PDB file of C-alpha atoms in Angstrom:
ATOM      1  CA  UNK L  32       7.275   2.695  19.101  1.00 63.00           C
ATOM      2  CA  UNK L  33       7.478  -0.108  16.320  1.00 93.00           C
ATOM      3  CA  UNK L  34       8.816   0.836  12.663  1.00 94.00           C
ATOM      4  CA  UNK L  35       4.967   1.500  11.811  1.00 95.00           C
ATOM      5  CA  UNK L  36       3.927   3.414  14.029  1.00 95.00           C
ATOM      6  CA  UNK L  37       6.167   5.697  14.092  1.00 96.00           C
ATOM      7  CA  UNK L  38       6.771   6.462  10.141  1.00 96.00           C
ATOM      8  CA  UNK L  39       2.925   7.018  10.614  1.00 97.00           C
ATOM      9  CA  UNK L  40       3.980   9.423  13.533  1.00 97.00           C
ATOM     10  CA  UNK L  41       5.978  10.636  10.960  1.00 97.00           C
ATOM     11  CA  UNK L  42       3.879  11.554   8.632  1.00 98.00           C
ATOM     12  CA  UNK L  43       1.114  12.679   9.838  1.00 98.00           C
ATOM     13  CA  UNK L  44       3.330  15.131  10.993  1.00 98.00           C
ATOM     14  CA  UNK L  45       4.562  16.348   8.010  1.00 98.00           C
ATOM     15  CA  UNK L  46       0.652  16.372   7.207  1.00 97.00           C
ATOM     16  CA  UNK L  47      -0.670  18.359   9.887  1.00 98.00           C
ATOM     17  CA  UNK L  48       2.385  21.158  10.037  1.00 98.00           C
ATOM     18  CA  UNK L  49       1.027  21.949   6.503  1.00 98.00           C
ATOM     19  CA  UNK L  50      -2.680  21.929   7.218  1.00 98.00           C
ATOM     20  CA  UNK L  51      -3.263  18.854   5.188  1.00 97.00           C
ATOM     21  CA  UNK L  52      -5.697  16.666   7.873  1.00 96.00           C
ATOM     22  CA  UNK L  53      -8.599  19.228   6.179  1.00 96.00           C
ATOM     23  CA  UNK L  54      -8.403  16.967   2.312  1.00 96.00           C
ATOM     24  CA  UNK L  55      -7.127  13.586   4.618  1.00 96.00           C
ATOM     25  CA  UNK L  56     -10.875  11.716   4.085  1.00 97.00           C
ATOM     26  CA  UNK L  57     -10.897   8.234   2.970  1.00 97.00           C
ATOM     27  CA  UNK L  58     -12.026   8.950  -0.034  1.00 98.00           C
ATOM     28  CA  UNK L  59      -9.433  11.438  -1.477  1.00 98.00           C
ATOM     29  CA  UNK L  60      -6.855   9.367   0.741  1.00 98.00           C
ATOM     30  CA  UNK L  61      -8.574   5.701  -1.480  1.00 98.00           C
ATOM     31  CA  UNK L  62      -7.872   8.262  -4.862  1.00 98.00           C
ATOM     32  CA  UNK L  63      -4.508   9.021  -3.752  1.00 97.00           C
ATOM     33  CA  UNK L  64      -3.687   5.220  -3.452  1.00 98.00           C
ATOM     34  CA  UNK L  65      -5.029   4.483  -6.622  1.00 98.00           C
ATOM     35  CA  UNK L  66      -3.594   8.100  -8.040  1.00 98.00           C
ATOM     36  CA  UNK L  67       0.191   6.528  -6.754  1.00 98.00           C
ATOM     37  CA  UNK L  68      -0.404   2.710  -7.338  1.00 98.00           C
ATOM     38  CA  UNK L  69      -0.976   3.523 -11.032  1.00 98.00           C
ATOM     39  CA  UNK L  70       2.785   5.732 -11.072  1.00 98.00           C
ATOM     40  CA  UNK L  71       4.285   3.492  -9.582  1.00 98.00           C
ATOM     41  CA  UNK L  72       2.609   0.577 -12.735  1.00 97.00           C
ATOM     42  CA  UNK L  73       3.107   3.749 -15.241  1.00 97.00           C
ATOM     43  CA  UNK L  74       7.155   1.811 -13.775  1.00 97.00           C
ATOM     44  CA  UNK L  75       6.822  -1.159 -15.811  1.00 97.00           C
ATOM     45  CA  UNK L  76       5.133  -0.119 -18.802  1.00 96.00           C
ATOM     46  CA  UNK L  77       6.318  -1.084 -21.841  1.00 97.00           C
ATOM     47  CA  UNK L  78       9.695  -2.778 -20.545  1.00 95.00           C
ATOM     48  CA  UNK L  79      11.008  -5.888 -19.118  1.00 96.00           C
ATOM     49  CA  UNK L  80      10.695  -6.161 -14.883  1.00 94.00           C
ATOM     50  CA  UNK L  81      15.125  -6.150 -15.082  1.00 95.00           C
ATOM     51  CA  UNK L  82      14.234  -2.480 -16.811  1.00 96.00           C
ATOM     52  CA  UNK L  83      13.138  -0.948 -14.263  1.00 97.00           C
ATOM     53  CA  UNK L  84      14.115   2.505 -12.731  1.00 97.00           C
ATOM     54  CA  UNK L  85      14.918   1.390  -8.636  1.00 97.00           C
ATOM     55  CA  UNK L  86      14.913   5.170  -7.946  1.00 98.00           C
ATOM     56  CA  UNK L  87      11.614   6.031  -9.243  1.00 98.00           C
ATOM     57  CA  UNK L  88      10.529   2.681  -8.022  1.00 98.00           C
ATOM     58  CA  UNK L  89      11.879   3.503  -4.350  1.00 98.00           C
ATOM     59  CA  UNK L  90       9.617   6.870  -4.572  1.00 98.00           C
ATOM     60  CA  UNK L  91       6.578   5.554  -6.042  1.00 98.00           C
ATOM     61  CA  UNK L  92       7.141   3.000  -3.472  1.00 98.00           C
ATOM     62  CA  UNK L  93       7.100   5.149  -1.347  1.00 98.00           C
ATOM     63  CA  UNK L  94       4.053   6.484  -1.783  1.00 98.00           C
ATOM     64  CA  UNK L  95       2.147   3.870  -2.284  1.00 98.00           C
ATOM     65  CA  UNK L  96       3.063   3.105   1.295  1.00 97.00           C
ATOM     66  CA  UNK L  97       2.385   6.737   2.393  1.00 97.00           C
ATOM     67  CA  UNK L  98      -0.884   6.168   2.011  1.00 98.00           C
ATOM     68  CA  UNK L  99      -1.744   3.250   3.102  1.00 98.00           C
ATOM     69  CA  UNK L 100      -0.696   4.834   6.601  1.00 98.00           C
ATOM     70  CA  UNK L 101      -2.558   6.931   6.593  1.00 98.00           C
ATOM     71  CA  UNK L 102      -5.753   5.666   5.056  1.00 98.00           C
ATOM     72  CA  UNK L 103      -5.295   3.142   8.365  1.00 98.00           C
ATOM     73  CA  UNK L 104      -4.996   5.647  10.776  1.00 97.00           C
ATOM     74  CA  UNK L 105      -7.756   6.949   9.877  1.00 97.00           C
ATOM     75  CA  UNK L 106      -9.825   4.039   9.367  1.00 98.00           C
ATOM     76  CA  UNK L 107      -7.974   3.095  12.870  1.00 97.00           C
ATOM     77  CA  UNK L 108      -6.411   0.375  11.286  1.00 97.00           C
ATOM     78  CA  UNK L 109      -3.911  -1.916  12.715  1.00 96.00           C
ATOM     79  CA  UNK L 110      -1.328  -2.852  10.019  1.00 96.00           C
ATOM     80  CA  UNK L 111      -0.046  -5.908  11.564  1.00 95.00           C
ATOM     81  CA  UNK L 112      -3.387  -6.489  12.740  1.00 96.00           C
ATOM     82  CA  UNK L 113      -4.578  -6.718   9.429  1.00 97.00           C
ATOM     83  CA  UNK L 114      -1.910  -8.157   7.475  1.00 96.00           C
ATOM     84  CA  UNK L 115      -2.313 -10.816  10.056  1.00 97.00           C
ATOM     85  CA  UNK L 116      -5.984 -11.235   9.296  1.00 97.00           C
ATOM     86  CA  UNK L 117      -5.413 -11.619   6.154  1.00 97.00           C
ATOM     87  CA  UNK L 118      -2.126 -13.339   5.688  1.00 97.00           C
ATOM     88  CA  UNK L 119      -5.181 -16.524   8.314  1.00 97.00           C
ATOM     89  CA  UNK L 120      -7.311 -16.098   4.926  1.00 96.00           C
ATOM     90  CA  UNK L 121      -5.645 -16.643   2.544  1.00 94.00           C
ATOM     91  CA  UNK L 122      -4.288 -19.603   4.163  1.00 93.00           C
ATOM     92  CA  UNK L 123      -7.296 -20.734   3.640  1.00 93.00           C
ATOM     93  CA  UNK L 124      -8.090 -19.989   0.623  1.00 92.00           C
ATOM     94  CA  UNK L 125      -5.218 -21.694  -1.128  1.00 93.00           C
ATOM     95  CA  UNK L 126      -3.841 -24.609   1.200  1.00 90.00           C
ATOM     96  CA  UNK L 127       0.033 -25.303   0.300  1.00 92.00           C
ATOM     97  CA  UNK L 128      -1.155 -28.584  -0.446  1.00 90.00           C
ATOM     98  CA  UNK L 129      -3.288 -27.459  -3.385  1.00 87.00           C
ATOM     99  CA  UNK L 130      -1.401 -24.283  -4.210  1.00 89.00           C
ATOM    100  CA  UNK L 131       1.929 -24.827  -4.014  1.00 85.00           C
ATOM    101  CA  UNK L 132       3.207 -23.608  -7.447  1.00 90.00           C
ATOM    102  CA  UNK L 133      -0.309 -22.843  -8.675  1.00 86.00           C
ATOM    103  CA  UNK L 134      -1.077 -19.487 -10.651  1.00 90.00           C
ATOM    104  CA  UNK L 135      -4.746 -20.487 -10.158  1.00 85.00           C
ATOM    105  CA  UNK L 136      -7.093 -18.509  -8.182  1.00 85.00           C
ATOM    106  CA  UNK L 137      -8.842 -19.972  -5.427  1.00 83.00           C
ATOM    107  CA  UNK L 138     -11.179 -21.437  -6.618  1.00 82.00           C
ATOM    108  CA  UNK L 139     -10.026 -23.145  -9.863  1.00 83.00           C
ATOM    109  CA  UNK L 140      -7.902 -25.149  -6.850  1.00 87.00           C
TER     110      UNK L 140
END
Protein backbone atom coordinates (compact mmCIF):
# COMPACT_ATOMS: atom_id res chain seq x y z
CA UNK A 1 0.00 0.00 0.00
CA UNK A 2 1.39 3.40 -0.87
CA UNK A 3 2.08 6.01 1.80
CA UNK A 4 -0.76 8.34 0.83
CA UNK A 5 -3.37 5.56 0.88
CA UNK A 6 -2.01 4.28 4.18
CA UNK A 7 -2.16 7.74 5.78
CA UNK A 8 -5.66 8.30 4.44
CA UNK A 9 -6.81 4.97 5.91
CA UNK A 10 -5.36 5.93 9.31
CA UNK A 11 -7.09 9.31 9.18
CA UNK A 12 -10.39 7.69 8.21
CA UNK A 13 -10.05 5.19 11.06
CA UNK A 14 -9.35 8.02 13.53
CA UNK A 15 -12.33 9.97 12.17
CA UNK A 16 -14.71 7.02 12.12
CA UNK A 17 -13.88 5.94 15.68
CA UNK A 18 -15.16 9.35 16.76
CA UNK A 19 -18.18 9.43 14.42
CA UNK A 20 -16.96 12.64 12.79
CA UNK A 21 -17.72 11.72 9.17
CA UNK A 22 -21.10 13.40 9.64
CA UNK A 23 -19.27 16.74 9.90
CA UNK A 24 -16.92 16.18 6.97
CA UNK A 25 -18.77 17.54 3.96
CA UNK A 26 -16.90 19.33 1.19
CA UNK A 27 -17.64 22.82 2.48
CA UNK A 28 -16.55 22.14 6.04
CA UNK A 29 -13.42 20.30 4.93
CA UNK A 30 -12.48 23.28 2.75
CA UNK A 31 -13.10 25.66 5.66
CA UNK A 32 -11.07 23.45 8.00
CA UNK A 33 -8.22 23.42 5.49
CA UNK A 34 -8.36 27.20 5.25
CA UNK A 35 -8.28 27.59 9.04
CA UNK A 36 -5.31 25.25 9.36
CA UNK A 37 -3.47 27.03 6.53
CA UNK A 38 -4.06 30.33 8.36
CA UNK A 39 -2.62 28.81 11.55
CA UNK A 40 0.41 27.72 9.52
CA UNK A 41 0.81 31.27 8.19
CA UNK A 42 0.49 32.67 11.70
CA UNK A 43 3.70 30.88 12.69
CA UNK A 44 5.60 33.22 10.35
CA UNK A 45 3.77 36.43 11.25
CA UNK A 46 6.13 39.22 12.34
CA UNK A 47 9.15 36.93 12.14
CA UNK A 48 11.94 36.11 9.77
CA UNK A 49 11.34 32.79 8.02
CA UNK A 50 14.24 31.14 9.87
CA UNK A 51 12.68 32.07 13.24
CA UNK A 52 9.72 29.74 12.84
CA UNK A 53 9.13 27.25 15.68
CA UNK A 54 9.86 23.92 13.99
CA UNK A 55 7.72 21.86 16.37
CA UNK A 56 4.71 24.11 15.74
CA UNK A 57 5.46 24.03 11.99
CA UNK A 58 5.27 20.23 12.01
CA UNK A 59 1.94 20.31 13.87
CA UNK A 60 0.30 22.83 11.57
CA UNK A 61 1.66 21.26 8.40
CA UNK A 62 0.30 17.90 9.57
CA UNK A 63 -3.11 19.52 10.15
CA UNK A 64 -3.09 20.97 6.62
CA UNK A 65 -2.18 17.57 5.17
CA UNK A 66 -4.90 15.91 7.25
CA UNK A 67 -7.56 18.09 5.65
CA UNK A 68 -6.10 17.73 2.17
CA UNK A 69 -6.25 13.93 2.43
CA UNK A 70 -9.78 13.97 3.85
CA UNK A 71 -10.95 16.29 1.11
CA UNK A 72 -9.37 14.21 -1.64
CA UNK A 73 -11.00 11.10 -0.18
CA UNK A 74 -14.37 12.85 0.08
CA UNK A 75 -14.30 13.68 -3.64
CA UNK A 76 -12.68 10.41 -4.74
CA UNK A 77 -9.52 12.12 -5.98
CA UNK A 78 -6.14 10.44 -6.28
CA UNK A 79 -3.48 12.82 -4.92
CA UNK A 80 -0.55 11.60 -7.08
CA UNK A 81 -2.71 11.83 -10.21
CA UNK A 82 -4.02 15.34 -9.56
CA UNK A 83 -0.54 16.60 -8.65
CA UNK A 84 0.92 15.14 -11.84
CA UNK A 85 -1.88 16.71 -13.88
CA UNK A 86 -1.23 20.10 -12.26
CA UNK A 87 2.52 19.80 -12.84
CA UNK A 88 1.85 19.16 -16.54
CA UNK A 89 -0.37 22.27 -16.74
CA UNK A 90 2.22 24.36 -14.91
CA UNK A 91 5.00 23.09 -17.18
CA UNK A 92 3.02 24.38 -20.17
CA UNK A 93 2.34 27.73 -18.49
CA UNK A 94 5.91 28.12 -17.21
CA UNK A 95 8.30 26.76 -19.85
CA UNK A 96 11.87 26.54 -18.54
CA UNK A 97 13.27 28.83 -21.23
CA UNK A 98 10.91 31.64 -20.14
CA UNK A 99 10.41 31.01 -16.43
CA UNK A 100 13.81 29.89 -15.15
CA UNK A 101 14.97 32.24 -12.40
CA UNK A 102 11.89 34.46 -12.78
CA UNK A 103 9.12 35.09 -10.29
CA UNK A 104 6.78 36.55 -12.92
CA UNK A 105 3.34 35.11 -13.36
CA UNK A 106 2.83 33.12 -16.57
CA UNK A 107 0.79 35.95 -18.05
CA UNK A 108 3.83 38.21 -17.76
CA UNK A 109 6.44 35.87 -19.27
